[in-house]
Coordinates of C-alpha atoms in Angstrom, one line a residue:
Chain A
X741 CA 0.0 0.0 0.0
X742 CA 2.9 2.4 0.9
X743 CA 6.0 1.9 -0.8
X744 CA 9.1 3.6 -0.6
X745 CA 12.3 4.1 -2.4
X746 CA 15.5 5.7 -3.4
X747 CA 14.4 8.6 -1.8
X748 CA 16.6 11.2 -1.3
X749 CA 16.1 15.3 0.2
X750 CA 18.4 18.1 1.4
X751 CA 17.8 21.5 2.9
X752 CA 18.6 24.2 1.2
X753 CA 18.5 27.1 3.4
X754 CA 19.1 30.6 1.3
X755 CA 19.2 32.7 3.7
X756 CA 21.8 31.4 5.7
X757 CA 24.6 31.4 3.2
X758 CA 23.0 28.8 1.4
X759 CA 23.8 26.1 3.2
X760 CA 23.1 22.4 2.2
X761 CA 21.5 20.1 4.6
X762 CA 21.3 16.6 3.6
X763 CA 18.6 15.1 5.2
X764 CA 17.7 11.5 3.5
X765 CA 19.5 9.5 1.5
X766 CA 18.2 6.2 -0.7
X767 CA 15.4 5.6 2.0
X768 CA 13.1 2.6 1.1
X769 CA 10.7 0.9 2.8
X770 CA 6.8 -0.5 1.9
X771 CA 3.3 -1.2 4.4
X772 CA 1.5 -4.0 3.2
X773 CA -2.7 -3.9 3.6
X774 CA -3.3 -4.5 7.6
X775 CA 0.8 -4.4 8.5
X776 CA 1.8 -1.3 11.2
X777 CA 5.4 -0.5 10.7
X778 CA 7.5 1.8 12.7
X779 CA 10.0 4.5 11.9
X780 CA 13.2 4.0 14.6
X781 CA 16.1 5.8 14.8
X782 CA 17.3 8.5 17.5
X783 CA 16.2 12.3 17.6
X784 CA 17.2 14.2 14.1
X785 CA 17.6 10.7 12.3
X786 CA 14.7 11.5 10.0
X787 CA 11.9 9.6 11.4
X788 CA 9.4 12.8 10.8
X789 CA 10.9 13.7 8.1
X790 CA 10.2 10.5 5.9
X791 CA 6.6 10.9 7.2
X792 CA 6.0 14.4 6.2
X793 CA 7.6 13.3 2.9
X794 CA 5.0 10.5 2.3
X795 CA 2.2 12.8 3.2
X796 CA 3.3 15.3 0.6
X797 CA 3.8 18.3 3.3
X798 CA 7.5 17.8 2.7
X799 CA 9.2 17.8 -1.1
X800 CA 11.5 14.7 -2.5
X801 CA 14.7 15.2 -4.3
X802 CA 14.5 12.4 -5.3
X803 CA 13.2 8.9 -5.4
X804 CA 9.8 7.4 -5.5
X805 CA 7.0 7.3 -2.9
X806 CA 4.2 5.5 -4.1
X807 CA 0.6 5.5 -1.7
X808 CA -2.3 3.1 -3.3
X809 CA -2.0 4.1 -7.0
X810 CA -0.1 8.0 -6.8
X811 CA 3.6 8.8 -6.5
X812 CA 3.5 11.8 -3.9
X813 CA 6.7 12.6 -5.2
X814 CA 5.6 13.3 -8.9
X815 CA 2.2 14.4 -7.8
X816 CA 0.3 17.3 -8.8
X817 CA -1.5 19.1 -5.6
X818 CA -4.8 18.5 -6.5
X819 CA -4.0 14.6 -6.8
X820 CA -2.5 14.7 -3.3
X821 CA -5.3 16.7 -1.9
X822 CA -7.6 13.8 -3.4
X823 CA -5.3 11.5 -1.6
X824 CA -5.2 12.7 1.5
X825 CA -9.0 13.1 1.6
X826 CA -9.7 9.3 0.6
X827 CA -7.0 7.5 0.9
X828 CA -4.1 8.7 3.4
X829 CA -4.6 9.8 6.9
X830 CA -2.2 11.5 9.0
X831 CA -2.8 11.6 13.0
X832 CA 0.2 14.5 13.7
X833 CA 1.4 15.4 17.3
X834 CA -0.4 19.0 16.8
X835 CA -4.2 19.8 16.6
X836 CA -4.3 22.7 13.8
X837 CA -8.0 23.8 13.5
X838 CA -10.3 27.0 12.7
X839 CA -10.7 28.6 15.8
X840 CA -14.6 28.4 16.9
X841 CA -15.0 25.3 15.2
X842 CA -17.0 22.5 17.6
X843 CA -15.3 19.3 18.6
X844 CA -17.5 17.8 16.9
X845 CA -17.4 19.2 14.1
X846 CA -13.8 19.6 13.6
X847 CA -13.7 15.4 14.4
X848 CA -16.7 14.8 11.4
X849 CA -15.0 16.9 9.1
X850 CA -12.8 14.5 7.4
X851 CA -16.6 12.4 6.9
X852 CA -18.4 15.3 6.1
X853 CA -15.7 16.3 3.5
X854 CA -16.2 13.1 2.0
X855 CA -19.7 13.6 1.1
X856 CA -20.8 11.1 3.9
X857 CA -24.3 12.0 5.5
X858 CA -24.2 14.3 8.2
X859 CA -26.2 12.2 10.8
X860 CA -24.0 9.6 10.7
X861 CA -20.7 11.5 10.0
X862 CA -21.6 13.1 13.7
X863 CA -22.8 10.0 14.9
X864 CA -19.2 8.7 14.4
X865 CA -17.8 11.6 15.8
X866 CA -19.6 10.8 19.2
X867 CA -18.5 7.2 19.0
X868 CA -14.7 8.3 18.7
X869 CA -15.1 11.0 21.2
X870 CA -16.5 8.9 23.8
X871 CA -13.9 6.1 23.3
X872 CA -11.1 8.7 24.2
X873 CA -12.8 9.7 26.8
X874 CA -13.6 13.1 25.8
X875 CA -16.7 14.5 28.1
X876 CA -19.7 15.2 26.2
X877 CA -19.6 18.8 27.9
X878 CA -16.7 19.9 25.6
X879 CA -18.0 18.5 22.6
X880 CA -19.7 22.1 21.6
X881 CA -16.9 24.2 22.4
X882 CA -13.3 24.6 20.3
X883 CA -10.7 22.4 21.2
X884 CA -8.3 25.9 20.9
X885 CA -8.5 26.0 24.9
X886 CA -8.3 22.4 25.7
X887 CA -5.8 20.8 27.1
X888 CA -2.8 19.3 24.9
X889 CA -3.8 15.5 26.1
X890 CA -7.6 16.1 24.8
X891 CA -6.1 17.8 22.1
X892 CA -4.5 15.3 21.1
X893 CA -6.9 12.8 21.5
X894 CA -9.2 15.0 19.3
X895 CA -6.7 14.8 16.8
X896 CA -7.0 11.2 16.9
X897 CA -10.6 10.7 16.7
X898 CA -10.4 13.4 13.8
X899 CA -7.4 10.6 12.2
X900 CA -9.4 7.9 12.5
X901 CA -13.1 9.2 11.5
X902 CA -12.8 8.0 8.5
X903 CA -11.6 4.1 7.5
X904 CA -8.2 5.7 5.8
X905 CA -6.6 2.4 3.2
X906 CA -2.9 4.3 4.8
X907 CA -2.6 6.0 8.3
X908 CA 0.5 7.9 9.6
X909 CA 0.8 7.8 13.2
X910 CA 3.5 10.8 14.4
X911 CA 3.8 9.3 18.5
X912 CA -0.1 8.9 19.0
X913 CA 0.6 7.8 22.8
X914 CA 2.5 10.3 23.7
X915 CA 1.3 12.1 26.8
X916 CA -1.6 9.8 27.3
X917 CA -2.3 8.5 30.5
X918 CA -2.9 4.7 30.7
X919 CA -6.3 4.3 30.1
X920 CA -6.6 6.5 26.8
X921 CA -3.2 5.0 25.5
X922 CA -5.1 1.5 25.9
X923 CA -7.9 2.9 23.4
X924 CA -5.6 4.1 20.9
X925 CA -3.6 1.3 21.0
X926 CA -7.1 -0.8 20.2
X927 CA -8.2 1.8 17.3
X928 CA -5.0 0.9 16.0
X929 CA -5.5 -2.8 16.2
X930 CA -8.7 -2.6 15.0
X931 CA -7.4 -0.4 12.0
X932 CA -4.9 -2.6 10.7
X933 CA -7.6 -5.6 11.2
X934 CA -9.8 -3.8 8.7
X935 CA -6.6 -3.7 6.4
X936 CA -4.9 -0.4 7.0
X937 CA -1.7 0.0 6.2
X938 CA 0.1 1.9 8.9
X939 CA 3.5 3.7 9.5
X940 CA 4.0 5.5 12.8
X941 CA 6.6 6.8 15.0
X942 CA 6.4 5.7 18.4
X943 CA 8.9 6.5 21.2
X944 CA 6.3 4.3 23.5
X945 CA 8.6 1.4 23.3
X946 CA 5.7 -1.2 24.8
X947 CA 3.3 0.4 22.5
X948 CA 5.1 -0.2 19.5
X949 CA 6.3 -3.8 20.3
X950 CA 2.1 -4.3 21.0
X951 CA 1.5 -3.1 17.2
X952 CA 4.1 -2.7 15.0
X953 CA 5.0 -5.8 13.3
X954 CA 8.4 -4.6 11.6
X955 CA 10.4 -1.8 12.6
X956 CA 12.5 0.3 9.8
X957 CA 15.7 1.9 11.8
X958 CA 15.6 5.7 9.3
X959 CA 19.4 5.7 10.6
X960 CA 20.2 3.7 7.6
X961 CA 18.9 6.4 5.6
X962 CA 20.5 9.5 7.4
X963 CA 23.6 11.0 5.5
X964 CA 26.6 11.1 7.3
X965 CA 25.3 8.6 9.7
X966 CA 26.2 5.1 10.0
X967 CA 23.7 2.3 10.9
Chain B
X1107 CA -12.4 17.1 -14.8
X1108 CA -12.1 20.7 -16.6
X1109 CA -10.6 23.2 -14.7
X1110 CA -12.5 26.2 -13.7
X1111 CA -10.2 28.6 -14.5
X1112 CA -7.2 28.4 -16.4
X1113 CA -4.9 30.9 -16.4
X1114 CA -1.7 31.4 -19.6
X1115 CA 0.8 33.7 -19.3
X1116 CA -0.9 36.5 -17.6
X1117 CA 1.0 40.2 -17.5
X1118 CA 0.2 43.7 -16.8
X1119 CA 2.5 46.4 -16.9
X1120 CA 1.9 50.2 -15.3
X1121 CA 4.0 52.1 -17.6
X1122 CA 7.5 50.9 -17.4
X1123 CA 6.8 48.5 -14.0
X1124 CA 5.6 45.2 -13.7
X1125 CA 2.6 44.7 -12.1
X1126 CA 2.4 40.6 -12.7
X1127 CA 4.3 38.9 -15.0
X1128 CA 3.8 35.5 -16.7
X1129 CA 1.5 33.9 -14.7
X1130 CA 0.2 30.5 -15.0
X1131 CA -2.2 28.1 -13.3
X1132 CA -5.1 26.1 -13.1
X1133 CA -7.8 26.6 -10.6
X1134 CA -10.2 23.5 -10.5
X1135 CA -14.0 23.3 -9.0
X1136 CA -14.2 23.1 -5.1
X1137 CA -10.6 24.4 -4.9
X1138 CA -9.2 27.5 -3.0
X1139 CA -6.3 28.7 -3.8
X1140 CA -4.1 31.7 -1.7
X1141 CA -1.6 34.2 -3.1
X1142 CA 1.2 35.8 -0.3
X1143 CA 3.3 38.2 -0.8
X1144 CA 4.5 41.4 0.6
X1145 CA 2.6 44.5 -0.3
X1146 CA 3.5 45.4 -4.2
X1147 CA 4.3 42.2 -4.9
X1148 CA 1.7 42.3 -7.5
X1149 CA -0.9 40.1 -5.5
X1150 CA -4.1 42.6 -5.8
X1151 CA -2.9 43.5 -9.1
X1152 CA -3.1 39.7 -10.5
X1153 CA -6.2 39.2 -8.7
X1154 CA -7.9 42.5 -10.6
X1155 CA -6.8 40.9 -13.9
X1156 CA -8.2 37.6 -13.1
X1157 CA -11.7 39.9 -11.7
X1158 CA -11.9 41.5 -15.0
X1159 CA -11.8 44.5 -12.8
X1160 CA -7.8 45.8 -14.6
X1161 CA -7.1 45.3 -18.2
X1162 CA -4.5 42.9 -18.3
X1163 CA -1.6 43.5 -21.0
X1164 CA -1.3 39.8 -22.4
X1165 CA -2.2 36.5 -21.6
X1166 CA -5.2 34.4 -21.3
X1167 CA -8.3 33.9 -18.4
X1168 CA -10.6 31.0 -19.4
X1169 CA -13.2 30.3 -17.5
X1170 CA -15.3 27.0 -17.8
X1171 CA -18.9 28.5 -18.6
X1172 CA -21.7 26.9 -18.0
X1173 CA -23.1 26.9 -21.3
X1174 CA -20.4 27.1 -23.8
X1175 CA -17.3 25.4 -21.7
X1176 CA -14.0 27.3 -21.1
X1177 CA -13.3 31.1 -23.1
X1178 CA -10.9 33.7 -22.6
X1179 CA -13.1 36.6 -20.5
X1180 CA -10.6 38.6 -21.6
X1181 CA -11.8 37.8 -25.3
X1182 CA -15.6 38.4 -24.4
X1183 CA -18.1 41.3 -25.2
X1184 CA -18.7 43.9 -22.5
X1185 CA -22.5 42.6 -22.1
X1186 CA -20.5 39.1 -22.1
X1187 CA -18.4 39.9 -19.3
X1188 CA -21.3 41.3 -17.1
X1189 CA -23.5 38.5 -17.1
X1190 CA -20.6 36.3 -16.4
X1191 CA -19.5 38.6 -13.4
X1192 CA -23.1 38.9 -12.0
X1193 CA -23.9 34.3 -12.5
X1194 CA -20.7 32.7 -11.7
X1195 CA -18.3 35.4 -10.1
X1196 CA -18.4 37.0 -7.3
X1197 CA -15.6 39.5 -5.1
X1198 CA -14.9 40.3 -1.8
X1199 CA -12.8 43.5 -1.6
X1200 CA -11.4 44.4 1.5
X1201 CA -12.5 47.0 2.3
X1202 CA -16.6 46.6 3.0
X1203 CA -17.4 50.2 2.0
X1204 CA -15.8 49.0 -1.6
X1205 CA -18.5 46.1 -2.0
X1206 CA -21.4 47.4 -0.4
X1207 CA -23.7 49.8 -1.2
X1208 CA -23.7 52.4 2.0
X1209 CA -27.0 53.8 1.6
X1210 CA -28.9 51.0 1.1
X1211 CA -30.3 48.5 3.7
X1212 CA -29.0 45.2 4.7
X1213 CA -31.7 43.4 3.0
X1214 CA -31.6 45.7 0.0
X1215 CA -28.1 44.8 -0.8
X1216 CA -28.8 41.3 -0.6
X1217 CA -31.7 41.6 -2.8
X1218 CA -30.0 43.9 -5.4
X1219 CA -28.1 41.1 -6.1
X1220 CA -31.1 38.7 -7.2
X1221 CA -32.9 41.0 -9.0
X1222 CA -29.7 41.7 -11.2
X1223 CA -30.3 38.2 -12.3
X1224 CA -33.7 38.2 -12.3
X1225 CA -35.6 37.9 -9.6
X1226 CA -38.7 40.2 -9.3
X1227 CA -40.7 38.1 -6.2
X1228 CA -40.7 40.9 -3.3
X1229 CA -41.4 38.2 -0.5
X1230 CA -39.1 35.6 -2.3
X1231 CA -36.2 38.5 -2.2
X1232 CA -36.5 39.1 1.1
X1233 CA -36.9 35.6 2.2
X1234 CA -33.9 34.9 0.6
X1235 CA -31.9 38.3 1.9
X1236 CA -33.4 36.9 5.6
X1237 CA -31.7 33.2 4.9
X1238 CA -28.4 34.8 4.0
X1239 CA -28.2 37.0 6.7
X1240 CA -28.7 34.3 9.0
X1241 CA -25.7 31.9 7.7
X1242 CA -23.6 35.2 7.9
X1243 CA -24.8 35.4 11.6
X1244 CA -26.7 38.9 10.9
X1245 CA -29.8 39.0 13.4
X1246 CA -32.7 39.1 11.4
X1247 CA -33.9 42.7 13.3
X1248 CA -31.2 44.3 10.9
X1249 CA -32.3 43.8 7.6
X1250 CA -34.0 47.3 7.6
X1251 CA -30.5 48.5 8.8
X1252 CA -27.8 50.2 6.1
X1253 CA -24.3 49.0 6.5
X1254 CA -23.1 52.0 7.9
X1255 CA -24.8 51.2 11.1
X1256 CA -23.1 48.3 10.6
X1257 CA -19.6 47.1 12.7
X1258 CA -16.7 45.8 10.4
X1259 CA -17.1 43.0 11.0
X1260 CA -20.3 42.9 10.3
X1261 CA -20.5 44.8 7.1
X1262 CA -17.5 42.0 5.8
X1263 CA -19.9 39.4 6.3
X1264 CA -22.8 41.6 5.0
X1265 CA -20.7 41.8 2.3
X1266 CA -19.7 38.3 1.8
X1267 CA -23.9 37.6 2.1
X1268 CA -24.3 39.9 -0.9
X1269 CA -21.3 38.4 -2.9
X1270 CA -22.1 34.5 -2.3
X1271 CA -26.9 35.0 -2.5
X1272 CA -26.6 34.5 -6.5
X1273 CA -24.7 31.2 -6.7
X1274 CA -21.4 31.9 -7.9
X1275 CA -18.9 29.2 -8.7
X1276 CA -16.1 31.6 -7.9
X1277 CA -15.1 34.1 -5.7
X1278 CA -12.6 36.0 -5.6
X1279 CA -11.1 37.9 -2.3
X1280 CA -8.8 40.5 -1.7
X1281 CA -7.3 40.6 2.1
X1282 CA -11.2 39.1 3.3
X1283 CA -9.8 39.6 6.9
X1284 CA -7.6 42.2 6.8
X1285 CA -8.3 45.3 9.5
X1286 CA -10.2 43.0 11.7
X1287 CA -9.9 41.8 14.8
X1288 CA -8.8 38.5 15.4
X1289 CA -11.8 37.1 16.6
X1290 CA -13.9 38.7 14.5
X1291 CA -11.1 37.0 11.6
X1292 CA -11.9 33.9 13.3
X1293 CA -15.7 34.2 13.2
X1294 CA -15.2 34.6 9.2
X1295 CA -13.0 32.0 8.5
X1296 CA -14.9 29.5 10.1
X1297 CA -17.6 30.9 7.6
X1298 CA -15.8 31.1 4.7
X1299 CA -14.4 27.6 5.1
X1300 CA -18.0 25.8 5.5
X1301 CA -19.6 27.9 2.5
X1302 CA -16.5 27.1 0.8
X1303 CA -17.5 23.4 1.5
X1304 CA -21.5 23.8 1.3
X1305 CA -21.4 25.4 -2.1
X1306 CA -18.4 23.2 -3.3
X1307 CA -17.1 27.1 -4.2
X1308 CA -13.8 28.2 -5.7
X1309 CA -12.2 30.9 -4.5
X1310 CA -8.9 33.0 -5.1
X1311 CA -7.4 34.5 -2.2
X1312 CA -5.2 37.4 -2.0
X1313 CA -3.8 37.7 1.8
X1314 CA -0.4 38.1 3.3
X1315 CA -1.3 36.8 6.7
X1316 CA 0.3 33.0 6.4
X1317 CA -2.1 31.3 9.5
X1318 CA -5.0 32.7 7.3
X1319 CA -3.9 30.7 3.8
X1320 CA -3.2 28.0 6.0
X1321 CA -6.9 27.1 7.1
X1322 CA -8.4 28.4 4.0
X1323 CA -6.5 27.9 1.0
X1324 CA -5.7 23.9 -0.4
X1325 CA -2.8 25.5 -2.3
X1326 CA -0.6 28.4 -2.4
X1327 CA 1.4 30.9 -5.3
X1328 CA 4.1 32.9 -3.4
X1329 CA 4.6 36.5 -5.7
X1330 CA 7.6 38.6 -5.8
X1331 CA 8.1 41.7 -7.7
X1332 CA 5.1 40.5 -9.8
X1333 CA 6.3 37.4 -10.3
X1334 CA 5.1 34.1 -8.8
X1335 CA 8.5 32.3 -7.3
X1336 CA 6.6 29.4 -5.6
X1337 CA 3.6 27.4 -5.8
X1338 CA 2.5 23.9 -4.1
X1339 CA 0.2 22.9 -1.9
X1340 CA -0.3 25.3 1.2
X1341 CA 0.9 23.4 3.8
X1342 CA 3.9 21.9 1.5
X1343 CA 4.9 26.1 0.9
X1344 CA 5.1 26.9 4.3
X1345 CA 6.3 24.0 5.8
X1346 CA 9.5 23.0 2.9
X1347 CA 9.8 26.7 1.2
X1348 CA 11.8 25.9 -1.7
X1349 CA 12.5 29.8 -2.8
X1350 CA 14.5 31.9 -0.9
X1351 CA 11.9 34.2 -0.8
X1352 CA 9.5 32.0 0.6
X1353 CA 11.9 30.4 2.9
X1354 CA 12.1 34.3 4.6
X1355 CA 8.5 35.0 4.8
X1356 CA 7.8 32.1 6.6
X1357 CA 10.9 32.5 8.8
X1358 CA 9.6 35.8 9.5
X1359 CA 6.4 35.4 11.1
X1360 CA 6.2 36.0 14.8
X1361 CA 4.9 33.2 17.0
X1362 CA 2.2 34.0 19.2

């Protein structure tokens, strides 16, 4: 479902004399249908980086990154906007939303920009929120001025509204106490048992023994660095 | 899929400067697209080229019309142009005062609008002003109101009411939130966004506030002295700035 290779990037930063950063070199990898594999290596190795990469919010050099039937790497925008809308979901460590927008709302929207009846897009929503744990009170309101645990588990009900074919996980259990790590843990298993490919960074080191059933170590891919 | 609007080559000089040079996209249905840049960079002048509202120098604007698929507005009759403008385009200056008409009432500007395409039903006009007003959060006691009773705020989305009542497929906005306050900004782009959706709208958005193109806009042309140095996807742009340029815009906003 996800497959990865040759790929290659460096930072160019022009304002700072031009300097050359290279960031990834020859990384490869693929996620079968229903496999969870996880991104390893220490801080700075890359592990975000090839994520952002295969969700098309960072540019390749070079290389080939192919999701269902698309390379993101050769794509047009519009293509990966179709992408990300049907195919490839991303559950990142930051909940970026327009400000006023309900809970509930913001977690439907990924259903509701689907075309997916309205009823049942929120009905969803509810389901997801009350999972994590989120109390009904706070459904109306933003999740702007909630706290950066049930921010984060917005986030996740948000990734997992709809049944993505491809989900990116950036550290999903991070700052979860036990009880809501348990049910992302289980939205996880019960993603990949639908068939979901998966790729996700987790630092959790029980959490990603529980689900990941390969582990790629990005150190292999990291100029300059040896594995 | 045919794009909406396609846009060749498109250049406008004033006298001896460039105002924007060689520009080039596609715009499909259902998309928004932003345009950053500092101020002269040739962003509101593009955008009144595209509007129909400057005379461009060169270059090509077709538009996917509903009856007779994709011509050149720039090649089309005056009468041409203003039926086009009053069905299928629409544009939100930023400036309220600059889209509204002061001295007529809410409603009245709403239903201006309908009966410049036809309408002639009094009670079906002002049913419609009255649902419009209400999905731009106007309190129906207002209608009777002119604009210059009206807050900024409110007279943006009055204006935004007026611009979207007929139906157009695209819109067209110059600095929407610009000389608001930030909640107020926040009240309109959480509007914006779901009539975006609702109406599966397209929309052109001239801004140089970077959190704004970021919620609004699915992709993203970065101009420089009229030309455009970078385009992507929004969140590509601003997160992996290829261009120099773009690379110190994004550097240079302050975090709040």
């Amino acid at each position: 479902m996800i497959t990865v290779s040759g790929l290659s990037k460096n930072f160019v930063l022009h304002n700072q004399g031009g300097a050359v950063i290279p960031v990834m070199r020859d990384a490869a990898l693929c996620v079968a249908p229903g496999e969870c594999v996880g991104l390893t290596g220490a801080s700075g190795a890359g592990k975000s980086t090839l994520m952002r990469m295969v969700y098309g919010n960072y540019l390749a050099d070079h290389g080939m990154i192919r999701v269902g039937n698309l390379d993101v790497a050769q794509a047009a925008p519009r293509q990966i906007i179709a992408l990300r809308r049907e195919t490839l979901g991303y559950v990142s460590q930051f909940l970026r939303v327009v400000p006023r927008v309900p809970t509930l709302e913001v977690v439907a929207e990924p259903l509701l920009a689907l075309g997916h009846d309205r009823t049942q897009a929120l009905a969803r929503a509810r389901d997801l929120l009350a999972r994590l744990n989120i109390p009904e009170r706070l459904w109306p309101l933003s999740p702007t001025t909630f706290s950066g645990g049930e921010q984060q588990r917005v986030n996740i009900a948000r990734g997992f509204a709809h049944a993505y074919p491809a989900l990116l996980l950036d550290e999903p259990t991070a700052s979860l106490d036990a009880a809501n790590r348990e049910v992302v843990l289980t939205l996880i298993e019960e993603a990949k048992a639908r068939g979901a490919a998966i790729l996700g960074i987790f630092h959790d080191e029980a959490a990603r023994v529980r689900v990941c059933d390969r582990v790629v170590d990005v150190t292999r891919f990291t100029p300059g660095m040896v594995a | 899929m045919t794009p909406l609007l396609q846009v060749r080559d498109l250049t406008k000089h004033y006298g001896a400067r460039i105002g924007c040079a060689d520009v080039s996209f596609d715009l499909y249905p259902g998309e928004v697209m932003g345009i950053v840049g500092e101020s002269g960079s040739g962003k509101s002048t593009l955008l009144g080229c595209l509007a129909g509202h400057l005379e461009a120098d060169r270059g090509q604007v077709l538009f996917d019309t509903r009856s007779d698929g994709p011509r050149d507005m720039r090649a089309m009759s005056e009468p041409e142009r203003r039926m086009l403008s009053r069905t299928d385009l629409a544009f939100v200056h930023q400036n309220p005062r600059d889209g509204l008409r002061m001295g007529v009432s809410a409603g009245g500007n709403v239903g201006e609008r309908l009966m410049a395409v036809g309408a002639r039903h009094y009670g079906g006009i002002r049913a419609q002003a009255l649902d419009w007003l209400s999905r731009v959060e106007i309190a129906e006691d207002r209608i009777d109101d002119r604009p210059s009773a009206f807050s900024g705020g409110m007279q943006q989305r009055l204006q935004i009411a007026r611009n979207l009542v007929t139906g157009p497929r695209l819109v067209f906005m110059d600095e929407p939130t610009g000389g608001l306050d930030v909640s107020v900004q926040a009240r309109l782009l959480d509007l914006l966004r779901g009539l975006v959706r609702e109406m599966g709208l397209s929309a052109v958005i001239v801004t140089h506030d970077l959190a704004v193109v970021r919620l609004l806009a699915d992709r993203l042309m970065v101009m420089k002295s009229g030309h455009v140095v970078e385009a992507g996807l929004t969140d590509q742009v601003l997160d992996d700035p290829q261009h120099g340029y773009t690379q110190l815009l994004v550097s240079s906003v302050l975090q709040v």
